[in-house]
């Protein structure tokens, strides 16, 4: 039996233990759309083996965003079309090597595999919307605004009402804020909810529903609201955007149930937005 779970007719997910990642595969009559390519050439080859146990259709790929665990496996899938927001391809060209260096420091066990991986930016890019015909099935790719990054893409399968959210939605862990835009993220999730009637597949963790996304939207909105409320006074006092005050961090961490370092990073990114530096 293949290791994929069917969340809608011909819409599959496969979860991998590394970072609890969730990969998507959507089959049409003529080709299969693979959503994200994992972290390294080796991890991508494992995914390709799993994909070939599911279908012998030729593939086309979409990257939800540039983070290594979603896009660094691209090279193993060539030759094929690889789709993304234009900002994802640009970010990989400009910042891929430095992202790789950061990950090597963060996950030393992955260093050899990462250094053996050729970064391969997407070649089919768009700004707001693209549509893919998989053969008897249209799939929508949309950028709904800034959130987890400035170029997140969701994948919607209209005939099954399934939405792949990338890391705009995170299950099993708090959202990732390192490259985020917390002031914009809630509105972006609102646009996602406008288009989601069925299962919502996060970039990490288990499939969720609209209520889960609405709750995560409210959590991020709380961060944004506190940042907007407190920043003018902090800025007037010469407080640096990159080190939010401990009492504010602890208060929000208690309310949200997130680790203080996550809250601190979220607030820092919100403060940076309020300074106009991002
Ligand atoms: Zn990410």
PDB file of C-alpha atoms and ligand atoms in Angstrom:
ATOM      1  CA  UNK A   1       0.000   0.000   0.000  1.00  0.00           C
ATOM      2  CA  UNK A   2       1.282   3.464  -0.868  1.00  0.00           C
ATOM      3  CA  UNK A   3       1.826   5.859   2.026  1.00  0.00           C
ATOM      4  CA  UNK A   4      -0.485   8.610   0.792  1.00  0.00           C
ATOM      5  CA  UNK A   5      -3.715   9.703   2.428  1.00  0.00           C
ATOM      6  CA  UNK A   6      -6.554  10.782   0.101  1.00  0.00           C
ATOM      7  CA  UNK A   7      -8.213  13.938   1.460  1.00  0.00           C
ATOM      8  CA  UNK A   8     -10.423  14.469  -1.619  1.00  0.00           C
ATOM      9  CA  UNK A   9     -11.004  12.616  -4.888  1.00  0.00           C
ATOM     10  CA  UNK A  10      -7.494  12.364  -6.405  1.00  0.00           C
ATOM     11  CA  UNK A  11      -6.078  14.792  -3.811  1.00  0.00           C
ATOM     12  CA  UNK A  12      -3.401  13.203  -1.662  1.00  0.00           C
ATOM     13  CA  UNK A  13      -1.154  14.176   1.214  1.00  0.00           C
ATOM     14  CA  UNK A  14       1.956  12.469   2.534  1.00  0.00           C
ATOM     15  CA  UNK A  15       3.476  13.380   5.891  1.00  0.00           C
ATOM     16  CA  UNK A  16       7.191  13.136   6.614  1.00  0.00           C
ATOM     17  CA  UNK A  17       8.725  13.030  10.094  1.00  0.00           C
ATOM     18  CA  UNK A  18      11.394  15.690   9.367  1.00  0.00           C
ATOM     19  CA  UNK A  19       9.758  18.899  10.647  1.00  0.00           C
ATOM     20  CA  UNK A  20       6.411  17.065  10.477  1.00  0.00           C
ATOM     21  CA  UNK A  21       6.097  18.220   6.899  1.00  0.00           C
ATOM     22  CA  UNK A  22       2.988  17.644   4.785  1.00  0.00           C
ATOM     23  CA  UNK A  23       3.411  17.261   1.017  1.00  0.00           C
ATOM     24  CA  UNK A  24       0.543  17.322  -1.500  1.00  0.00           C
ATOM     25  CA  UNK A  25      -0.122  15.510  -4.765  1.00  0.00           C
ATOM     26  CA  UNK A  26      -3.117  16.321  -6.988  1.00  0.00           C
ATOM     27  CA  UNK A  27      -3.792  13.997  -9.892  1.00  0.00           C
ATOM     28  CA  UNK A  28      -5.457  14.874 -13.176  1.00  0.00           C
ATOM     29  CA  UNK A  29      -5.873  12.800 -16.327  1.00  0.00           C
ATOM     30  CA  UNK A  30      -2.566  13.939 -17.818  1.00  0.00           C
ATOM     31  CA  UNK A  31      -0.269  14.935 -14.958  1.00  0.00           C
ATOM     32  CA  UNK A  32       0.148  15.202 -11.200  1.00  0.00           C
ATOM     33  CA  UNK A  33       0.816  18.455  -9.339  1.00  0.00           C
ATOM     34  CA  UNK A  34       3.322  18.067  -6.492  1.00  0.00           C
ATOM     35  CA  UNK A  35       3.080  20.674  -3.742  1.00  0.00           C
ATOM     36  CA  UNK A  36       6.542  21.386  -2.311  1.00  0.00           C
ATOM     37  CA  UNK A  37       9.722  19.382  -2.800  1.00  0.00           C
ATOM     38  CA  UNK A  38      11.213  18.899   0.704  1.00  0.00           C
ATOM     39  CA  UNK A  39      14.617  19.995   1.970  1.00  0.00           C
ATOM     40  CA  UNK A  40      17.405  18.271   0.039  1.00  0.00           C
ATOM     41  CA  UNK A  41      18.053  16.246  -3.091  1.00  0.00           C
ATOM     42  CA  UNK A  42      18.005  13.059  -0.997  1.00  0.00           C
ATOM     43  CA  UNK A  43      14.692  13.920   0.675  1.00  0.00           C
ATOM     44  CA  UNK A  44      13.240  14.846  -2.727  1.00  0.00           C
ATOM     45  CA  UNK A  45      14.324  11.503  -4.186  1.00  0.00           C
ATOM     46  CA  UNK A  46      12.506   9.723  -1.351  1.00  0.00           C
ATOM     47  CA  UNK A  47       9.418  11.807  -2.183  1.00  0.00           C
ATOM     48  CA  UNK A  48       9.726  10.927  -5.892  1.00  0.00           C
ATOM     49  CA  UNK A  49       9.865   7.234  -4.967  1.00  0.00           C
ATOM     50  CA  UNK A  50       6.710   7.638  -2.893  1.00  0.00           C
ATOM     51  CA  UNK A  51       5.066   9.596  -5.720  1.00  0.00           C
ATOM     52  CA  UNK A  52       5.818   6.846  -8.224  1.00  0.00           C
ATOM     53  CA  UNK A  53       4.128   4.347  -5.915  1.00  0.00           C
ATOM     54  CA  UNK A  54       1.033   6.557  -6.154  1.00  0.00           C
ATOM     55  CA  UNK A  55       0.986   7.386  -9.877  1.00  0.00           C
ATOM     56  CA  UNK A  56       3.015   7.026 -13.076  1.00  0.00           C
ATOM     57  CA  UNK A  57       1.777  10.377 -14.394  1.00  0.00           C
ATOM     58  CA  UNK A  58       4.389  13.011 -15.307  1.00  0.00           C
ATOM     59  CA  UNK A  59       4.636  15.730 -12.686  1.00  0.00           C
ATOM     60  CA  UNK A  60       4.505  19.468 -12.407  1.00  0.00           C
ATOM     61  CA  UNK A  61       5.634  21.185  -9.207  1.00  0.00           C
ATOM     62  CA  UNK A  62       4.589  24.226  -7.173  1.00  0.00           C
ATOM     63  CA  UNK A  63       6.560  25.744  -4.287  1.00  0.00           C
ATOM     64  CA  UNK A  64       4.335  27.368  -1.669  1.00  0.00           C
ATOM     65  CA  UNK A  65       7.300  29.540  -0.586  1.00  0.00           C
ATOM     66  CA  UNK A  66      11.080  29.635  -0.585  1.00  0.00           C
ATOM     67  CA  UNK A  67      11.879  28.050   2.779  1.00  0.00           C
ATOM     68  CA  UNK A  68      14.344  25.215   2.436  1.00  0.00           C
ATOM     69  CA  UNK A  69      11.975  22.484   3.600  1.00  0.00           C
ATOM     70  CA  UNK A  70       9.532  23.432   0.808  1.00  0.00           C
ATOM     71  CA  UNK A  71      11.758  24.256  -2.158  1.00  0.00           C
ATOM     72  CA  UNK A  72      15.329  22.997  -1.856  1.00  0.00           C
ATOM     73  CA  UNK A  73      14.364  19.582  -3.298  1.00  0.00           C
ATOM     74  CA  UNK A  74      13.364  21.186  -6.634  1.00  0.00           C
ATOM     75  CA  UNK A  75      16.391  19.989  -8.622  1.00  0.00           C
ATOM     76  CA  UNK A  76      15.537  16.308  -8.182  1.00  0.00           C
ATOM     77  CA  UNK A  77      12.210  16.835 -10.003  1.00  0.00           C
ATOM     78  CA  UNK A  78      13.705  18.309 -13.183  1.00  0.00           C
ATOM     79  CA  UNK A  79      13.037  18.323 -16.008  1.00  0.00           C
ATOM     80  CA  UNK A  80       9.573  19.719 -15.302  1.00  0.00           C
ATOM     81  CA  UNK A  81       7.728  23.002 -14.788  1.00  0.00           C
ATOM     82  CA  UNK A  82       8.198  24.451 -11.298  1.00  0.00           C
ATOM     83  CA  UNK A  83       5.688  27.156 -10.364  1.00  0.00           C
ATOM     84  CA  UNK A  84       5.764  29.780  -7.626  1.00  0.00           C
ATOM     85  CA  UNK A  85       5.182  33.425  -6.871  1.00  0.00           C
ATOM     86  CA  UNK A  86       7.846  35.570  -8.564  1.00  0.00           C
ATOM     87  CA  UNK A  87       9.114  36.541  -5.092  1.00  0.00           C
ATOM     88  CA  UNK A  88       9.895  32.908  -4.282  1.00  0.00           C
ATOM     89  CA  UNK A  89      12.158  32.472  -7.325  1.00  0.00           C
ATOM     90  CA  UNK A  90      13.851  35.795  -6.658  1.00  0.00           C
ATOM     91  CA  UNK A  91      14.364  34.984  -2.969  1.00  0.00           C
ATOM     92  CA  UNK A  92      15.951  31.650  -3.862  1.00  0.00           C
ATOM     93  CA  UNK A  93      18.323  33.325  -6.317  1.00  0.00           C
ATOM     94  CA  UNK A  94      19.241  36.133  -3.918  1.00  0.00           C
ATOM     95  CA  UNK A  95      19.091  34.473  -0.514  1.00  0.00           C
ATOM     96  CA  UNK A  96      19.091  30.698  -1.122  1.00  0.00           C
ATOM     97  CA  UNK A  97      22.799  30.259  -0.345  1.00  0.00           C
ATOM     98  CA  UNK A  98      22.577  32.240   2.910  1.00  0.00           C
ATOM     99  CA  UNK A  99      19.434  30.370   3.898  1.00  0.00           C
ATOM    100  CA  UNK A 100      21.348  27.143   3.355  1.00  0.00           C
ATOM    101  CA  UNK A 101      24.192  28.370   5.578  1.00  0.00           C
ATOM    102  CA  UNK A 102      21.702  29.214   8.338  1.00  0.00           C
ATOM    103  CA  UNK A 103      20.058  25.806   8.114  1.00  0.00           C
ATOM    104  CA  UNK A 104      23.452  24.062   8.254  1.00  0.00           C
ATOM    105  CA  UNK A 105      24.115  25.875  11.542  1.00  0.00           C
ATOM    106  CA  UNK A 106      20.627  25.052  12.842  1.00  0.00           C
ATOM    107  CA  UNK A 107      20.552  21.374  11.697  1.00  0.00           C
ATOM    108  CA  UNK A 108      24.203  20.241  11.467  1.00  0.00           C
ATOM    109  CA  UNK A 109      23.112  16.646  10.745  1.00  0.00           C
ATOM    110  CA  UNK A 110      21.716  17.868   7.428  1.00  0.00           C
ATOM    111  CA  UNK A 111      24.899  19.701   6.384  1.00  0.00           C
ATOM    112  CA  UNK A 112      26.270  17.071   3.972  1.00  0.00           C
ATOM    113  CA  UNK A 113      22.887  16.575   2.270  1.00  0.00           C
ATOM    114  CA  UNK A 114      22.262  20.306   1.993  1.00  0.00           C
ATOM    115  CA  UNK A 115      25.691  20.993   0.559  1.00  0.00           C
ATOM    116  CA  UNK A 116      25.055  18.219  -1.975  1.00  0.00           C
ATOM    117  CA  UNK A 117      21.843  19.953  -3.103  1.00  0.00           C
ATOM    118  CA  UNK A 118      21.806  22.311  -6.087  1.00  0.00           C
ATOM    119  CA  UNK A 119      19.370  25.192  -5.577  1.00  0.00           C
ATOM    120  CA  UNK A 120      16.977  25.279  -8.515  1.00  0.00           C
ATOM    121  CA  UNK A 121      14.627  28.303  -8.546  1.00  0.00           C
ATOM    122  CA  UNK A 122      11.111  27.950 -10.006  1.00  0.00           C
ATOM    123  CA  UNK A 123      10.891  28.880 -13.697  1.00  0.00           C
ATOM    124  CA  UNK A 124       7.127  29.502 -14.030  1.00  0.00           C
ATOM    125  CA  UNK A 125       6.225  32.473 -11.879  1.00  0.00           C
ATOM    126  CA  UNK A 126       3.245  34.772 -11.317  1.00  0.00           C
ATOM    127  CA  UNK A 127       2.276  37.640  -9.030  1.00  0.00           C
ATOM    128  CA  UNK A 128      -1.359  36.990  -8.079  1.00  0.00           C
ATOM    129  CA  UNK A 129      -2.965  34.091  -9.896  1.00  0.00           C
ATOM    130  CA  UNK A 130      -2.207  31.163 -12.137  1.00  0.00           C
ATOM    131  CA  UNK A 131      -4.278  28.210 -13.268  1.00  0.00           C
ATOM    132  CA  UNK A 132      -2.946  24.762 -14.099  1.00  0.00           C
ATOM    133  CA  UNK A 133      -4.782  22.223 -16.230  1.00  0.00           C
ATOM    134  CA  UNK A 134      -3.884  18.745 -15.022  1.00  0.00           C
ATOM    135  CA  UNK A 135      -6.157  17.130 -17.636  1.00  0.00           C
ATOM    136  CA  UNK A 136      -9.872  17.274 -16.836  1.00  0.00           C
ATOM    137  CA  UNK A 137      -9.061  19.175 -13.666  1.00  0.00           C
ATOM    138  CA  UNK A 138      -8.181  22.835 -13.117  1.00  0.00           C
ATOM    139  CA  UNK A 139      -6.130  23.836 -10.091  1.00  0.00           C
ATOM    140  CA  UNK A 140      -5.756  27.433  -8.875  1.00  0.00           C
ATOM    141  CA  UNK A 141      -2.541  28.970  -7.530  1.00  0.00           C
ATOM    142  CA  UNK A 142      -3.051  32.235  -5.652  1.00  0.00           C
ATOM    143  CA  UNK A 143      -1.049  34.777  -3.722  1.00  0.00           C
ATOM    144  CA  UNK A 144      -3.422  36.327  -1.178  1.00  0.00           C
ATOM    145  CA  UNK A 145      -1.097  38.864   0.435  1.00  0.00           C
ATOM    146  CA  UNK A 146       1.845  38.870   2.809  1.00  0.00           C
ATOM    147  CA  UNK A 147       1.854  36.532   5.790  1.00  0.00           C
ATOM    148  CA  UNK A 148       4.344  33.786   6.620  1.00  0.00           C
ATOM    149  CA  UNK A 149       6.536  35.366   3.885  1.00  0.00           C
ATOM    150  CA  UNK A 150       5.960  38.054   1.245  1.00  0.00           C
ATOM    151  CA  UNK A 151       5.248  35.465  -1.458  1.00  0.00           C
ATOM    152  CA  UNK A 152       3.125  32.640   0.014  1.00  0.00           C
ATOM    153  CA  UNK A 153       0.990  30.725  -2.485  1.00  0.00           C
ATOM    154  CA  UNK A 154      -2.094  28.661  -1.766  1.00  0.00           C
ATOM    155  CA  UNK A 155      -3.244  25.839  -4.036  1.00  0.00           C
ATOM    156  CA  UNK A 156      -6.991  25.330  -4.425  1.00  0.00           C
ATOM    157  CA  UNK A 157      -8.709  22.366  -6.017  1.00  0.00           C
ATOM    158  CA  UNK A 158     -12.182  23.713  -6.804  1.00  0.00           C
ATOM    159  CA  UNK A 159     -13.842  20.372  -7.552  1.00  0.00           C
ATOM    160  CA  UNK A 160     -12.992  18.989  -4.098  1.00  0.00           C
ATOM    161  CA  UNK A 161     -12.972  22.310  -2.177  1.00  0.00           C
ATOM    162  CA  UNK A 162      -9.512  21.440  -0.863  1.00  0.00           C
ATOM    163  CA  UNK A 163      -6.983  24.184  -0.098  1.00  0.00           C
ATOM    164  CA  UNK A 164      -3.243  23.708   0.428  1.00  0.00           C
ATOM    165  CA  UNK A 165      -2.143  26.601   2.621  1.00  0.00           C
ATOM    166  CA  UNK A 166       1.632  26.172   2.813  1.00  0.00           C
ATOM    167  CA  UNK A 167       2.961  27.686   6.031  1.00  0.00           C
ATOM    168  CA  UNK A 168       0.245  30.357   6.150  1.00  0.00           C
ATOM    169  CA  UNK A 169      -1.310  27.724   8.412  1.00  0.00           C
ATOM    170  CA  UNK A 170       0.638  25.576  10.844  1.00  0.00           C
ATOM    171  CA  UNK A 171      -0.722  22.600  12.799  1.00  0.00           C
ATOM    172  CA  UNK A 172       1.085  21.017  15.743  1.00  0.00           C
ATOM    173  CA  UNK A 173       3.367  24.019  16.344  1.00  0.00           C
ATOM    174  CA  UNK A 174       3.014  27.807  16.447  1.00  0.00           C
ATOM    175  CA  UNK A 175       3.201  29.631  13.103  1.00  0.00           C
ATOM    176  CA  UNK A 176       6.715  30.442  11.835  1.00  0.00           C
ATOM    177  CA  UNK A 177       7.494  34.157  12.040  1.00  0.00           C
ATOM    178  CA  UNK A 178      11.123  34.448  10.906  1.00  0.00           C
ATOM    179  CA  UNK A 179      10.355  36.073   7.529  1.00  0.00           C
ATOM    180  CA  UNK A 180       6.779  37.021   8.373  1.00  0.00           C
ATOM    181  CA  UNK A 181       4.545  40.102   8.110  1.00  0.00           C
ATOM    182  CA  UNK A 182       2.357  39.758  11.222  1.00  0.00           C
ATOM    183  CA  UNK A 183       0.399  42.956  10.543  1.00  0.00           C
ATOM    184  CA  UNK A 184      -0.758  41.612   7.140  1.00  0.00           C
ATOM    185  CA  UNK A 185      -1.052  37.927   7.982  1.00  0.00           C
ATOM    186  CA  UNK A 186      -4.577  38.016   9.555  1.00  0.00           C
ATOM    187  CA  UNK A 187      -6.111  39.674   6.458  1.00  0.00           C
ATOM    188  CA  UNK A 188      -4.358  37.135   4.227  1.00  0.00           C
ATOM    189  CA  UNK A 189      -5.853  34.290   6.267  1.00  0.00           C
ATOM    190  CA  UNK A 190      -9.226  36.018   5.922  1.00  0.00           C
ATOM    191  CA  UNK A 191      -8.843  35.852   2.132  1.00  0.00           C
ATOM    192  CA  UNK A 192      -7.910  32.183   2.475  1.00  0.00           C
ATOM    193  CA  UNK A 193     -11.070  31.513   4.498  1.00  0.00           C
ATOM    194  CA  UNK A 194     -13.119  33.225   1.774  1.00  0.00           C
ATOM    195  CA  UNK A 195     -11.930  30.492  -0.587  1.00  0.00           C
ATOM    196  CA  UNK A 196     -11.954  27.481   1.746  1.00  0.00           C
ATOM    197  CA  UNK A 197     -15.061  25.370   2.146  1.00  0.00           C
ATOM    198  CA  UNK A 198     -13.472  21.974   2.775  1.00  0.00           C
ATOM    199  CA  UNK A 199     -10.236  20.502   4.117  1.00  0.00           C
ATOM    200  CA  UNK A 200      -7.293  22.872   4.580  1.00  0.00           C
ATOM    201  CA  UNK A 201      -3.845  21.289   4.338  1.00  0.00           C
ATOM    202  CA  UNK A 202      -1.083  23.075   6.277  1.00  0.00           C
ATOM    203  CA  UNK A 203       2.591  22.956   5.334  1.00  0.00           C
ATOM    204  CA  UNK A 204       3.301  21.051   8.539  1.00  0.00           C
ATOM    205  CA  UNK A 205       1.054  18.773  10.576  1.00  0.00           C
ATOM    206  CA  UNK A 206      -2.425  17.377  10.101  1.00  0.00           C
ATOM    207  CA  UNK A 207      -5.289  18.523   7.892  1.00  0.00           C
ATOM    208  CA  UNK A 208      -7.397  21.220   9.568  1.00  0.00           C
ATOM    209  CA  UNK A 209     -10.737  22.953   9.037  1.00  0.00           C
ATOM    210  CA  UNK A 210     -12.014  26.524   8.825  1.00  0.00           C
ATOM    211  CA  UNK A 211     -12.461  26.804  12.603  1.00  0.00           C
ATOM    212  CA  UNK A 212      -8.796  25.959  13.166  1.00  0.00           C
ATOM    213  CA  UNK A 213      -7.692  28.606  10.673  1.00  0.00           C
ATOM    214  CA  UNK A 214     -10.046  31.185  12.184  1.00  0.00           C
ATOM    215  CA  UNK A 215      -8.509  30.498  15.609  1.00  0.00           C
ATOM    216  CA  UNK A 216      -4.964  30.840  14.248  1.00  0.00           C
ATOM    217  CA  UNK A 217      -5.983  34.081  12.511  1.00  0.00           C
ATOM    218  CA  UNK A 218      -7.221  35.420  15.875  1.00  0.00           C
ATOM    219  CA  UNK A 219      -3.922  34.469  17.557  1.00  0.00           C
ATOM    220  CA  UNK A 220      -1.836  36.303  14.956  1.00  0.00           C
ATOM    221  CA  UNK A 221      -4.268  39.242  15.074  1.00  0.00           C
ATOM    222  CA  UNK A 222      -3.650  39.482  18.823  1.00  0.00           C
ATOM    223  CA  UNK A 223       0.111  39.782  18.204  1.00  0.00           C
ATOM    224  CA  UNK A 224      -0.520  42.482  15.599  1.00  0.00           C
ATOM    225  CA  UNK A 225      -2.931  44.354  17.868  1.00  0.00           C
ATOM    226  CA  UNK A 226      -0.518  44.384  20.831  1.00  0.00           C
ATOM    227  CA  UNK A 227       2.347  45.458  18.592  1.00  0.00           C
ATOM    228  CA  UNK A 228       0.293  48.353  17.190  1.00  0.00           C
ATOM    229  CA  UNK A 229      -0.846  49.359  20.687  1.00  0.00           C
ATOM    230  CA  UNK A 230       2.572  49.289  22.371  1.00  0.00           C
ATOM    231  CA  UNK A 231       5.013  50.280  19.620  1.00  0.00           C
ATOM    232  CA  UNK A 232       4.463  54.075  19.616  1.00  0.00           C
ATOM    233  CA  UNK A 233       5.416  54.351  23.286  1.00  0.00           C
ATOM    234  CA  UNK A 234       8.302  51.893  22.946  1.00  0.00           C
ATOM    235  CA  UNK A 235       9.622  53.724  19.899  1.00  0.00           C
ATOM    236  CA  UNK A 236       9.332  57.075  21.687  1.00  0.00           C
ATOM    237  CA  UNK A 237      11.413  55.583  24.516  1.00  0.00           C
ATOM    238  CA  UNK A 238      14.118  54.499  22.073  1.00  0.00           C
ATOM    239  CA  UNK A 239      13.290  50.806  22.411  1.00  0.00           C
ATOM    240  CA  UNK A 240      14.897  48.627  19.660  1.00  0.00           C
ATOM    241  CA  UNK A 241      12.397  46.825  17.445  1.00  0.00           C
ATOM    242  CA  UNK A 242      14.421  43.630  17.597  1.00  0.00           C
ATOM    243  CA  UNK A 243      14.164  43.078  21.360  1.00  0.00           C
ATOM    244  CA  UNK A 244      10.555  43.322  22.513  1.00  0.00           C
ATOM    245  CA  UNK A 245      10.132  43.962  26.247  1.00  0.00           C
ATOM    246  CA  UNK A 246       9.998  40.830  28.366  1.00  0.00           C
ATOM    247  CA  UNK A 247       6.717  41.585  30.190  1.00  0.00           C
ATOM    248  CA  UNK A 248       4.909  42.012  26.868  1.00  0.00           C
ATOM    249  CA  UNK A 249       6.446  38.788  25.512  1.00  0.00           C
ATOM    250  CA  UNK A 250       5.536  36.807  28.638  1.00  0.00           C
ATOM    251  CA  UNK A 251       2.007  38.185  28.726  1.00  0.00           C
ATOM    252  CA  UNK A 252       1.354  37.197  25.104  1.00  0.00           C
ATOM    253  CA  UNK A 253       3.129  33.838  25.507  1.00  0.00           C
ATOM    254  CA  UNK A 254       0.765  33.056  28.402  1.00  0.00           C
ATOM    255  CA  UNK A 255      -2.317  34.081  26.417  1.00  0.00           C
ATOM    256  CA  UNK A 256      -1.312  32.217  23.260  1.00  0.00           C
ATOM    257  CA  UNK A 257       0.408  29.180  24.773  1.00  0.00           C
ATOM    258  CA  UNK A 258       3.426  29.768  22.506  1.00  0.00           C
ATOM    259  CA  UNK A 259       7.079  29.626  23.650  1.00  0.00           C
ATOM    260  CA  UNK A 260       8.426  33.115  24.504  1.00  0.00           C
ATOM    261  CA  UNK A 261      11.072  33.030  21.701  1.00  0.00           C
ATOM    262  CA  UNK A 262       8.295  32.562  19.117  1.00  0.00           C
ATOM    263  CA  UNK A 263       6.329  35.483  20.543  1.00  0.00           C
ATOM    264  CA  UNK A 264       9.468  37.606  20.668  1.00  0.00           C
ATOM    265  CA  UNK A 265      10.199  36.921  16.987  1.00  0.00           C
ATOM    266  CA  UNK A 266       6.569  37.632  16.046  1.00  0.00           C
ATOM    267  CA  UNK A 267       6.615  40.972  17.879  1.00  0.00           C
ATOM    268  CA  UNK A 268       9.989  41.904  16.382  1.00  0.00           C
ATOM    269  CA  UNK A 269       8.673  41.345  12.886  1.00  0.00           C
ATOM    270  CA  UNK A 270       5.548  43.372  13.676  1.00  0.00           C
ATOM    271  CA  UNK A 271       7.656  46.202  15.141  1.00  0.00           C
ATOM    272  CA  UNK A 272       9.862  46.178  12.023  1.00  0.00           C
ATOM    273  CA  UNK A 273       6.743  46.586   9.903  1.00  0.00           C
ATOM    274  CA  UNK A 274       5.636  49.500  12.102  1.00  0.00           C
ATOM    275  CA  UNK A 275       9.022  51.182  11.646  1.00  0.00           C
ATOM    276  CA  UNK A 276       8.590  50.816   7.890  1.00  0.00           C
ATOM    277  CA  UNK A 277      11.780  48.770   7.633  1.00  0.00           C
ATOM    278  CA  UNK A 278      10.087  45.733   6.085  1.00  0.00           C
TER     279      UNK A 278
HETATM  280 ZN1  LIG B   1       8.032  28.265   5.930  1.00  0.00          ZN
END
